[in-house]
XYZ file of N, CA and C in Angstrom:
828
model
N 83.239 95.360 121.736
C 82.824 95.612 120.343
C 83.907 96.429 119.644
N 84.239 96.109 118.417
C 85.250 96.875 117.684
C 84.725 97.213 116.312
N 85.176 98.359 115.816
C 84.739 98.825 114.519
C 85.967 99.081 113.649
N 85.805 98.887 112.383
C 86.913 98.959 111.437
C 87.219 100.398 111.076
N 88.505 100.753 111.066
C 88.917 102.076 110.616
C 89.176 102.051 109.119
N 88.800 103.141 108.467
C 89.000 103.205 107.024
C 89.109 104.658 106.623
N 89.990 104.972 105.695
C 90.143 106.331 105.200
C 89.770 106.365 103.728
N 88.986 107.355 103.360
C 88.573 107.489 101.968
C 89.006 108.860 101.462
N 89.688 108.902 100.346
C 90.154 110.153 99.772
C 89.031 110.806 98.975
N 88.816 112.097 99.200
C 87.778 112.833 98.483
C 88.298 113.214 97.107
N 87.574 112.912 96.034
C 88.038 113.252 94.682
C 88.300 114.749 94.550
N 89.426 115.123 93.951
C 89.767 116.537 93.817
C 88.778 117.277 92.928
N 88.140 116.554 92.000
C 87.226 117.207 91.070
C 85.851 117.477 91.680
N 85.612 116.978 92.897
C 84.273 117.061 93.471
C 83.833 118.503 93.663
N 84.707 119.339 94.228
C 84.331 120.726 94.486
C 83.934 121.446 93.202
N 84.735 121.238 92.124
C 84.458 121.918 90.865
C 83.120 121.486 90.286
N 82.829 120.200 90.347
C 81.568 119.685 89.810
C 80.384 120.260 90.582
N 80.483 120.251 91.922
C 79.392 120.771 92.749
C 79.197 122.256 92.511
N 80.299 123.007 92.498
C 80.198 124.447 92.284
C 79.577 124.778 90.938
N 79.968 124.028 89.894
C 79.413 124.277 88.565
C 77.907 124.046 88.549
N 77.458 122.981 89.197
C 76.034 122.672 89.223
C 75.253 123.771 89.925
N 75.767 124.236 91.053
C 75.077 125.290 91.786
C 75.116 126.601 91.019
N 76.281 126.907 90.440
C 76.412 128.140 89.665
C 75.433 128.156 88.504
N 75.345 127.046 87.792
C 74.405 126.967 86.668
C 72.977 127.151 87.143
N 72.665 126.559 88.286
C 71.310 126.686 88.810
C 70.976 128.103 89.213
N 71.973 128.838 89.729
C 71.737 130.214 90.152
C 71.676 131.168 88.966
N 72.403 130.854 87.897
C 72.543 131.819 86.809
C 71.688 131.516 85.590
N 71.080 130.324 85.491
C 70.296 129.958 84.312
C 68.812 130.163 84.560
N 68.159 131.063 83.806
C 66.726 131.277 84.016
C 65.920 130.039 83.645
N 64.825 129.811 84.379
C 63.946 128.696 84.077
C 62.998 129.083 82.944
N 62.678 128.111 82.085
C 61.728 128.350 81.001
C 60.330 128.146 81.534
N 59.541 129.188 81.525
C 58.185 129.106 82.051
C 57.209 129.718 81.040
N 55.967 129.264 81.098
C 54.964 129.870 80.241
C 54.499 131.188 80.851
N 53.708 131.935 80.119
C 53.327 133.279 80.527
C 52.551 133.261 81.824
N 51.631 132.288 81.963
C 50.808 132.229 83.160
C 51.668 131.973 84.390
N 52.643 131.077 84.243
C 53.499 130.747 85.369
C 54.371 131.933 85.747
N 54.818 132.694 84.722
C 55.622 133.875 85.007
C 54.820 134.888 85.816
N 53.548 135.082 85.440
C 52.708 136.033 86.159
C 52.514 135.582 87.589
N 52.207 134.290 87.743
C 52.000 133.742 89.094
C 53.280 133.849 89.921
N 54.411 133.461 89.301
C 55.680 133.518 90.015
C 56.037 134.930 90.414
N 55.767 135.897 89.516
C 56.056 137.280 89.836
C 55.240 137.776 91.010
N 53.957 137.367 91.048
C 53.096 137.767 92.155
C 53.579 137.181 93.467
N 53.913 135.893 93.441
C 54.414 135.239 94.658
C 55.712 135.887 95.111
N 56.611 136.177 94.145
C 57.879 136.797 94.493
C 57.676 138.155 95.128
N 56.744 138.936 94.579
C 56.453 140.249 95.141
C 55.961 140.136 96.571
N 55.012 139.198 96.793
C 54.495 138.992 98.150
C 55.601 138.529 99.085
N 56.481 137.669 98.584
C 57.571 137.160 99.416
C 58.517 138.289 99.802
N 58.845 139.164 98.820
C 59.737 140.282 99.112
C 59.128 141.200 100.159
N 57.823 141.468 100.031
C 57.140 142.309 101.014
C 57.199 141.660 102.385
N 56.950 140.331 102.425
C 56.962 139.606 103.699
C 58.343 139.658 104.340
N 59.392 139.361 103.543
C 60.749 139.385 104.086
C 61.136 140.782 104.524
N 60.709 141.800 103.759
C 60.990 143.177 104.147
C 60.391 143.493 105.504
N 59.152 143.045 105.725
C 58.513 143.241 107.028
C 59.307 142.548 108.122
N 59.745 141.320 107.845
C 60.493 140.572 108.856
C 61.794 141.264 109.209
N 62.436 141.848 108.192
C 63.758 142.419 108.411
C 63.718 143.855 108.907
N 62.621 144.564 108.690
C 62.577 145.974 109.049
C 61.648 146.272 110.204
N 60.723 145.364 110.517
C 59.769 145.613 111.591
C 59.810 144.449 112.557
N 60.663 144.534 113.589
C 60.817 143.414 114.522
C 59.522 142.964 115.156
N 58.606 143.895 115.435
C 57.344 143.525 116.066
C 56.557 142.588 115.170
N 56.556 142.854 113.867
C 55.864 141.997 112.923
C 56.486 140.614 112.910
N 57.834 140.552 112.882
C 58.519 139.260 112.883
C 58.195 138.476 114.137
N 58.254 139.104 115.278
C 57.954 138.432 116.533
C 56.524 137.911 116.532
N 55.596 138.745 116.062
C 54.191 138.362 116.081
C 53.946 137.139 115.207
N 54.580 137.099 114.028
C 54.380 135.965 113.128
C 54.773 134.658 113.802
N 55.934 134.623 114.406
C 56.383 133.391 115.030
C 55.649 133.109 116.330
N 55.267 134.150 117.030
C 54.542 133.950 118.277
C 53.202 133.281 118.001
N 52.518 133.725 116.959
C 51.219 133.154 116.618
C 51.370 131.727 116.098
N 52.413 131.491 115.283
C 52.531 130.204 114.605
C 53.041 129.078 115.498
N 54.122 129.331 116.243
C 54.704 128.168 116.903
C 55.235 128.398 118.307
N 55.423 129.614 118.754
C 56.275 129.797 119.906
C 55.545 129.926 121.239
N 54.675 130.864 121.368
C 54.062 131.092 122.673
C 54.683 132.295 123.341
N 54.496 132.420 124.655
C 54.893 133.634 125.348
C 56.266 133.563 126.001
N 56.784 132.362 126.263
C 58.020 132.247 127.017
C 59.242 132.502 126.138
N 59.223 132.009 124.919
C 60.389 132.118 124.036
C 59.926 132.332 122.604
N 60.572 133.262 121.945
C 60.286 133.524 120.532
C 61.590 133.480 119.756
N 61.574 132.817 118.617
C 62.732 132.781 117.736
C 62.261 133.228 116.356
N 62.919 134.228 115.817
C 62.464 134.757 114.532
C 63.658 135.217 113.703
N 63.429 135.410 112.407
C 64.490 135.875 111.514
C 64.738 137.353 111.763
N 65.911 137.652 112.274
C 66.273 139.026 112.589
C 66.723 139.782 111.346
N 67.498 139.092 110.496
C 68.006 139.744 109.291
C 68.378 138.690 108.260
N 68.190 139.020 106.994
C 68.607 138.174 105.884
C 69.366 139.025 104.883
N 70.397 138.460 104.286
C 71.098 139.206 103.247
C 71.795 138.269 102.273
N 72.075 138.805 101.094
C 72.773 138.070 100.044
C 73.977 138.888 99.615
N 75.097 138.207 99.383
C 76.317 138.862 98.925
C 76.938 138.004 97.830
N 77.453 138.662 96.803
C 78.135 137.901 95.757
C 79.206 138.754 95.087
N 80.246 138.070 94.634
C 81.282 138.695 93.823
C 81.859 137.627 92.899
N 83.055 137.832 92.411
C 83.634 136.870 91.468
C 83.998 135.552 92.128
N 84.051 135.530 93.459
C 84.540 134.350 94.164
C 83.450 133.518 94.824
N 82.365 134.166 95.263
C 81.365 133.422 96.032
C 79.969 134.030 95.938
N 78.973 133.170 96.235
C 77.599 133.577 96.507
C 77.348 133.254 97.986
N 76.840 134.216 98.728
C 76.597 134.003 100.154
C 75.161 134.388 100.493
N 74.422 133.449 101.082
C 73.072 133.706 101.573
C 73.052 133.470 103.078
N 72.541 134.434 103.825
C 72.571 134.356 105.283
C 71.206 134.696 105.866
N 70.750 133.878 106.807
C 69.560 134.174 107.617
C 70.001 134.165 109.080
N 69.840 135.286 109.761
C 70.297 135.417 111.142
C 69.096 135.357 112.083
N 69.077 134.385 112.998
C 67.965 134.291 113.951
C 68.170 135.197 115.154
N 67.085 135.481 115.820
C 67.117 136.240 117.078
C 66.212 135.513 118.062
N 66.688 135.351 119.287
C 65.887 134.692 120.310
C 65.438 135.708 121.339
N 64.156 135.686 121.662
C 63.563 136.574 122.657
C 63.088 135.709 123.815
N 63.724 135.857 124.984
C 63.423 135.015 126.136
C 62.463 135.674 127.117
N 61.829 136.735 126.717
C 60.741 137.342 127.487
C 61.138 137.638 128.941
N 62.177 138.449 129.087
C 62.537 138.881 130.433
C 63.912 138.453 130.887
N 64.427 137.349 130.338
C 65.770 136.899 130.712
C 66.775 137.611 129.802
N 66.969 138.897 130.092
C 67.769 139.723 129.194
C 69.231 139.294 129.128
N 69.800 138.846 130.252
C 71.217 138.480 130.266
C 71.494 137.324 129.312
N 70.725 136.228 129.438
C 70.924 135.077 128.565
C 70.566 135.422 127.128
N 69.479 136.139 126.951
C 69.041 136.524 125.608
C 70.125 137.313 124.886
N 70.678 138.323 125.565
C 71.721 139.141 124.942
C 72.978 138.331 124.668
N 73.316 137.442 125.604
C 74.520 136.629 125.427
C 74.397 135.696 124.231
N 73.246 135.015 124.110
C 73.043 134.080 123.003
C 72.995 134.822 121.673
N 72.258 135.928 121.614
C 72.141 136.672 120.360
C 73.474 137.270 119.928
N 74.251 137.745 120.901
C 75.566 138.287 120.579
C 76.483 137.185 120.060
N 76.420 136.016 120.687
C 77.245 134.887 120.255
C 76.870 134.451 118.845
N 75.567 134.382 118.568
C 75.108 133.982 117.238
C 75.581 134.975 116.182
N 75.418 136.256 116.472
C 75.828 137.291 115.522
C 77.327 137.228 115.252
N 78.113 137.064 116.320
C 79.557 136.983 116.166
C 79.951 135.726 115.403
N 79.309 134.610 115.729
C 79.591 133.344 115.063
C 79.348 133.446 113.562
N 78.208 133.991 113.182
C 77.870 134.090 111.764
C 78.821 135.033 111.045
N 79.144 136.172 111.670
C 80.093 137.100 111.058
C 81.438 136.427 110.809
N 81.910 135.667 111.788
C 83.199 134.985 111.644
C 83.156 133.926 110.555
N 82.034 133.190 110.468
C 81.911 132.159 109.436
C 81.866 132.780 108.041
N 81.167 133.898 107.908
C 81.094 134.581 106.618
C 82.480 135.062 106.196
N 83.199 135.682 107.109
C 84.531 136.192 106.781
C 85.485 135.045 106.443
N 85.386 133.939 107.183
C 86.237 132.785 106.900
C 85.946 132.221 105.508
N 84.668 132.192 105.141
C 84.281 131.688 103.821
C 84.800 132.600 102.713
N 84.724 133.900 102.938
C 85.235 134.847 101.941
C 86.733 134.654 101.737
N 87.460 134.457 102.836
C 88.903 134.249 102.747
C 89.224 132.966 101.982
N 88.506 131.875 102.305
C 88.749 130.611 101.613
C 88.413 130.719 100.130
N 87.310 131.396 99.822
C 86.907 131.529 98.420
C 87.959 132.303 97.621
N 88.497 133.378 98.207
C 89.539 134.159 97.528
C 90.803 133.323 97.341
N 91.176 132.565 98.363
C 92.357 131.703 98.257
C 92.147 130.623 97.195
N 90.939 130.079 97.138
C 90.611 129.052 96.150
C 90.694 129.631 94.738
N 90.187 130.853 94.582
C 90.239 131.540 93.283
C 91.687 131.813 92.883
N 92.475 132.336 93.815
C 93.876 132.645 93.512
C 94.639 131.385 93.120
N 94.364 130.272 93.816
C 95.032 129.009 93.491
C 94.613 128.520 92.108
N 93.336 128.716 91.782
C 92.824 128.322 90.466
C 93.538 129.094 89.366
N 93.699 130.391 89.541
C 94.364 131.228 88.543
C 95.850 130.893 88.480
N 96.469 130.688 89.652
C 97.909 130.411 89.711
C 98.274 129.116 89.010
N 97.338 128.182 88.932
C 97.605 126.897 88.273
C 97.158 126.894 86.814
N 96.922 128.108 86.270
C 96.616 128.224 84.849
C 95.153 128.289 84.498
N 94.290 128.391 85.499
C 92.862 128.445 85.227
C 92.431 129.758 84.593
N 91.407 129.678 83.751
C 90.837 130.869 83.123
C 89.799 131.470 84.062
N 89.911 132.762 84.408
C 88.937 133.388 85.315
C 87.489 133.172 84.894
N 87.251 133.092 83.577
C 85.892 132.904 83.085
C 85.366 131.498 83.366
N 86.268 130.573 83.652
C 85.859 129.194 83.930
C 85.692 128.914 85.412
N 85.938 129.899 86.241
C 85.848 129.693 87.688
C 84.388 129.793 88.147
N 83.964 128.822 88.911
C 82.602 128.813 89.425
C 82.620 129.238 90.895
N 81.970 130.351 91.206
C 82.006 130.873 92.577
C 81.557 129.847 93.614
N 82.157 129.950 94.798
C 81.785 129.101 95.919
C 80.412 129.550 96.429
N 79.566 128.585 96.784
C 78.256 128.932 97.338
C 78.254 128.668 98.837
N 77.866 129.673 99.610
C 77.815 129.578 101.066
C 76.395 129.897 101.532
N 75.869 129.034 102.377
C 74.529 129.267 102.918
C 74.567 129.095 104.431
N 74.084 130.099 105.148
C 73.989 130.036 106.605
C 72.541 130.306 106.992
N 71.938 129.360 107.703
C 70.556 129.529 108.131
C 70.367 128.872 109.491
N 69.135 128.781 109.918
C 68.878 128.142 111.209
C 67.632 127.283 111.129
N 67.543 126.350 112.069
C 66.395 125.443 112.121
C 65.974 125.246 113.570
N 64.707 125.460 113.847
C 64.178 125.231 115.189
C 63.896 123.740 115.329
N 64.523 123.091 116.298
C 64.359 121.663 116.521
C 63.249 121.361 117.519
N 63.127 122.202 118.539
C 62.145 121.949 119.593
C 61.837 123.262 120.289
N 60.561 123.456 120.603
C 60.157 124.633 121.357
C 58.987 124.245 122.241
N 59.084 124.572 123.533
C 58.016 124.255 124.480
C 58.125 125.235 125.632
N 57.307 125.022 126.661
C 57.399 125.906 127.815
C 58.610 125.582 128.680
N 59.332 124.487 128.354
C 60.503 124.096 129.142
C 61.821 124.294 128.404
N 61.821 123.957 127.110
C 63.080 123.975 126.376
C 62.941 124.662 125.019
N 64.060 125.230 124.585
C 64.191 125.719 123.216
C 65.459 125.107 122.647
N 65.360 124.508 121.478
C 66.497 123.855 120.848
C 66.531 124.236 119.373
N 67.665 124.773 118.928
C 67.779 125.150 117.519
C 69.231 125.023 117.083
N 69.444 125.046 115.773
C 70.781 124.858 115.227
C 71.060 125.905 114.162
N 72.278 126.429 114.166
C 72.759 127.300 113.097
C 73.499 126.404 112.109
N 73.020 126.333 110.873
C 73.629 125.479 109.854
C 74.441 126.309 108.867
N 75.619 125.787 108.534
C 76.422 126.420 107.490
C 76.862 125.364 106.490
N 76.632 125.628 105.215
C 77.122 124.751 104.156
C 77.966 125.582 103.198
N 79.020 124.955 102.693
C 79.949 125.642 101.807
C 80.441 124.643 100.776
N 80.357 124.989 99.509
C 80.685 124.030 98.458
C 82.169 123.891 98.210
N 82.985 124.687 98.872
C 84.429 124.572 98.678
C 84.929 123.187 99.055
N 84.393 122.653 100.165
C 84.750 121.301 100.603
C 83.710 120.850 101.606
N 83.400 119.564 101.571
C 82.361 119.062 102.459
C 82.734 119.238 103.927
N 84.034 119.352 104.208
C 84.468 119.509 105.595
C 83.984 120.819 106.188
N 83.557 121.758 105.348
C 83.103 123.048 105.833
C 81.597 123.080 106.091
N 80.945 121.938 106.008
C 79.546 121.843 106.408
C 79.509 121.617 107.913
N 78.798 122.472 108.640
C 78.872 122.400 110.094
C 77.584 122.921 110.718
N 77.287 122.442 111.921
C 76.121 122.904 112.660
C 76.523 123.328 114.062
N 75.935 124.401 114.551
C 76.161 124.879 115.914
C 74.835 124.763 116.667
N 74.815 123.955 117.709
C 73.570 123.615 118.387
C 73.403 124.395 119.683
N 72.173 124.891 119.902
C 71.829 125.637 121.104
C 70.640 124.971 121.774
N 70.799 124.644 123.052
C 69.736 124.008 123.834
C 69.567 124.795 125.125
N 68.398 125.386 125.313
C 68.182 126.296 126.429
C 67.100 125.762 127.353
N 67.408 125.728 128.639
C 66.425 125.393 129.668
C 65.693 126.685 130.024
N 64.447 126.800 129.608
C 63.696 128.036 129.794
C 63.259 128.242 131.241
N 63.244 127.182 132.031
C 62.847 127.304 133.432
C 63.981 127.864 134.281
N 65.211 127.437 133.987
C 66.360 127.905 134.762
C 67.118 129.034 134.062
N 66.830 129.215 132.766
C 67.543 130.244 132.015
C 68.990 129.890 131.747
N 69.288 128.586 131.600
C 70.649 128.134 131.376
C 70.777 127.406 130.041
N 72.009 127.447 129.496
C 72.323 126.621 128.336
C 72.521 125.188 128.830
N 71.791 124.250 128.254
C 71.855 122.861 128.696
C 73.118 122.164 128.207
N 73.643 121.255 129.046
C 74.660 120.324 128.590
C 74.192 118.909 128.920
N 74.907 117.923 128.435
C 74.469 116.537 128.598
C 74.490 116.083 130.058
N 75.378 116.642 130.837
C 75.409 116.277 132.251
C 74.161 116.778 132.976
N 73.623 117.923 132.560
C 72.379 118.425 133.141
C 71.246 117.427 132.941
N 71.262 116.734 131.820
C 70.157 115.849 131.445
C 70.343 114.438 131.986
N 71.557 113.887 131.842
C 71.794 112.486 132.194
C 72.595 112.292 133.479
N 73.092 113.368 134.071
C 73.885 113.246 135.283
C 75.360 113.051 134.988
N 76.154 112.822 136.050
C 77.605 112.738 135.903
C 78.058 111.549 135.058
N 77.225 110.520 134.958
C 77.576 109.355 134.141
C 77.065 109.440 132.722
N 76.908 110.672 132.221
C 76.290 110.863 130.906
C 77.044 110.149 129.787
N 78.375 110.096 129.856
C 79.142 109.477 128.775
C 78.802 107.997 128.621
N 78.764 107.285 129.736
C 78.466 105.850 129.675
C 77.020 105.594 129.258
N 76.096 106.390 129.802
C 74.678 106.215 129.450
C 74.478 106.374 127.951
N 75.048 107.417 127.397
C 74.891 107.710 125.966
C 75.626 106.676 125.125
N 76.860 106.355 125.510
C 77.653 105.406 124.734
C 77.014 104.023 124.712
N 76.494 103.586 125.857
C 75.853 102.264 125.903
C 74.675 102.194 124.942
N 73.893 103.276 124.881
C 72.727 103.287 123.988
C 73.150 103.319 122.528
N 74.156 104.124 122.215
C 74.630 104.199 120.826
C 75.276 102.886 120.401
N 76.092 102.298 121.287
C 76.713 100.999 120.961
C 75.648 99.947 120.681
N 74.568 99.991 121.466
C 73.486 99.021 121.270
C 72.822 99.230 119.900
N 72.606 100.480 119.537
C 71.989 100.756 118.239
C 72.918 100.337 117.098
N 74.207 100.614 117.243
C 75.168 100.245 116.199
C 75.233 98.731 116.020
N 75.139 98.006 117.143
C 75.223 96.536 117.070
C 74.077 95.942 116.261
N 72.985 96.677 116.101
C 71.826 96.201 115.347
C 71.886 96.624 113.873
N 72.869 97.470 113.541
C 73.011 97.920 112.162
C 73.637 96.813 111.309
N 73.483 96.935 109.988
C 74.059 95.917 109.113
C 75.585 96.039 109.058
N 76.233 95.022 108.524
C 77.692 94.960 108.517
C 78.304 96.092 107.699
N 77.667 96.478 106.592
C 78.204 97.564 105.773
C 78.294 98.861 106.575
N 77.261 99.119 107.393
C 77.277 100.317 108.228
C 78.418 100.225 109.243
N 78.532 99.107 109.924
C 79.566 98.938 110.937
C 80.967 99.031 110.331
N 81.138 98.502 109.118
C 82.438 98.564 108.458
C 82.798 99.985 108.013
N 81.809 100.854 107.954
C 82.042 102.239 107.530
C 82.396 103.157 108.696
N 82.372 102.626 109.910
C 82.715 103.423 111.083
C 84.224 103.517 111.247
N 84.675 104.636 111.778
C 86.104 104.885 111.932
C 86.518 104.871 113.399
N 85.864 104.059 114.199
C 86.164 104.004 115.626
C 86.531 102.586 116.028
N 87.337 102.505 117.064
C 87.698 101.209 117.646
C 87.101 101.133 119.041
N 86.478 100.024 119.364
C 85.880 99.881 120.686
C 84.583 100.647 120.796
N 84.307 101.151 121.988
C 83.063 101.858 122.250
C 83.122 103.296 121.756
N 81.965 103.850 121.443
C 81.863 105.239 121.013
C 82.095 106.197 122.178
N 82.253 105.688 123.381
C 82.412 106.534 124.563
C 83.602 107.483 124.440
N 84.635 107.063 123.712
C 85.822 107.902 123.554
C 85.549 109.148 122.715
N 84.400 109.193 122.050
C 84.075 110.320 121.182
C 83.017 111.239 121.804
N 82.644 110.972 123.043
C 81.620 111.765 123.715
C 82.259 112.529 124.869
N 82.139 113.862 124.842
C 82.679 114.672 125.927
C 81.743 115.837 126.202
N 82.205 116.788 127.014
C 81.354 117.907 127.412
C 80.977 118.816 126.247
N 81.701 118.710 125.143
C 81.428 119.560 123.979
C 80.590 118.842 122.918
N 80.093 117.659 123.230
C 79.318 116.871 122.278
C 78.096 117.644 121.781
N 77.917 117.669 120.459
C 76.757 118.341 119.877
C 75.512 117.489 120.054
N 74.378 118.151 120.364
C 73.106 117.440 120.474
C 71.974 118.442 120.328
N 70.775 117.911 120.123
C 69.586 118.763 120.127
C 68.415 117.993 120.715
N 67.335 118.692 120.967
C 66.107 118.078 121.471
C 65.122 118.023 120.323
N 64.550 116.839 120.048
C 63.626 116.722 118.920
C 62.190 117.033 119.331
N 61.276 116.873 118.397
C 59.870 117.203 118.645
C 59.263 116.371 119.761
N 59.803 115.178 119.970
C 59.282 114.286 121.001
C 59.912 114.544 122.362
N 60.804 115.532 122.439
C 61.473 115.814 123.694
C 62.644 114.896 123.975
N 63.095 114.143 122.957
C 64.211 113.215 123.121
C 65.534 113.905 122.779
N 66.601 113.429 123.398
C 67.926 113.949 123.105
C 68.478 113.232 121.877
N 68.989 114.004 120.927
C 69.568 113.446 119.708
C 71.050 113.818 119.667
N 71.909 112.816 119.743
C 73.354 113.023 119.682
C 73.775 113.134 118.219
N 74.591 114.143 117.920
C 74.983 114.422 116.539
C 76.494 114.264 116.366
N 76.882 113.455 115.380
C 78.281 113.321 114.992
C 78.441 113.874 113.581
N 79.170 114.971 113.418
C 79.351 115.556 112.088
C 80.002 114.572 111.119
N 79.844 114.849 109.860
C 80.425 114.036 108.799
C 81.924 113.854 109.036
N 82.391 112.627 108.871
C 83.788 112.230 109.026
C 84.236 112.063 110.476
N 83.433 112.442 111.457
C 83.908 112.355 112.833
C 84.048 110.915 113.313
N 83.047 110.079 113.029
C 83.146 108.676 113.450
C 82.893 107.708 112.294
N 82.716 108.242 111.090
C 82.413 107.362 109.961
C 82.937 107.954 108.671
N 82.944 107.142 107.623
C 83.360 107.625 106.305
C 82.351 108.654 105.809
N 82.807 109.490 104.871
C 81.971 110.590 104.410
C 80.658 110.178 103.789
N 80.611 108.979 103.216
C 79.389 108.533 102.537
C 78.189 108.452 103.483
N 78.448 108.259 104.765
C 77.350 108.165 105.732
C 76.840 109.530 106.169
N 77.591 110.577 105.852
C 77.152 111.922 106.218
C 77.137 112.130 107.726
N 76.299 113.066 108.178
C 76.143 113.322 109.599
C 75.342 112.183 110.227
N 75.805 111.682 111.359
C 75.113 110.594 112.042
C 74.385 111.125 113.283
N 73.147 110.664 113.474
C 72.355 111.063 114.622
C 71.821 109.833 115.330
N 71.845 109.877 116.662
C 71.340 108.787 117.489
C 70.387 109.348 118.541
N 69.177 108.836 118.571
C 68.179 109.296 119.533
C 68.395 108.582 120.866
N 68.497 109.372 121.939
C 68.687 108.834 123.285
C 67.491 109.244 124.144
N 66.877 108.288 124.792
C 65.757 108.609 125.660
C 66.242 109.381 126.870
N 65.572 110.501 127.174
C 65.930 111.275 128.355
C 65.306 110.667 129.597
N 65.792 111.124 130.745
C 65.271 110.605 132.006
C 63.972 111.308 132.348
């Protein structure tokens, strides 16, 4: 099986258009009637109180998630949230914390890695935003016409059970679509280990996964196949660092970030693989 390679140039004006839209949305008040303002104010007050509890009282945060979705073996909750803004960027961050109920070594290692990862991503975004601003000014741009870069870092729980915990740290940045990225964590709660694909499918994991993905691609329409940037089997794009998560059904979902195996219009590609 062979797939067509194709390169698509991203319009230079795209970043400016996206940033302007987000900036306008953040800075333009909505027109609401008096009743809606009262209701919105009440909801906002309750939300602020709730977030304050989550950020200042860890026991409350743990209890909320424990009651709602987690159980006793693993708890994942919002450890801290913050907003930062200046002339160059708007940054919103939600930092998760995982509690493995006794497996302190893995718990500390994962939480430390997450904290370090988010700090590094925030600093990298600040540097890019400043460089983008300086380039804008250097090419004759008016500072008043510059639309700050918007950065959002959050997390999403993909799967939680008495056996596995799977979640992703998501980062989006309007400077360029290439800066949209996900960091996936899959934990075997029985062994206390970070899962990899070989743990799940065995030493032949590359062929097992590639055969299933190739089969799914062969059933796609021609436009989809023509938008792929790979030749031959997808096996050449699967290695020990392949991103994946576990979905609600307990299935393995292989993730290919935008532009990795296809043109940007297809976005991030996901393929569900049945586990053994």
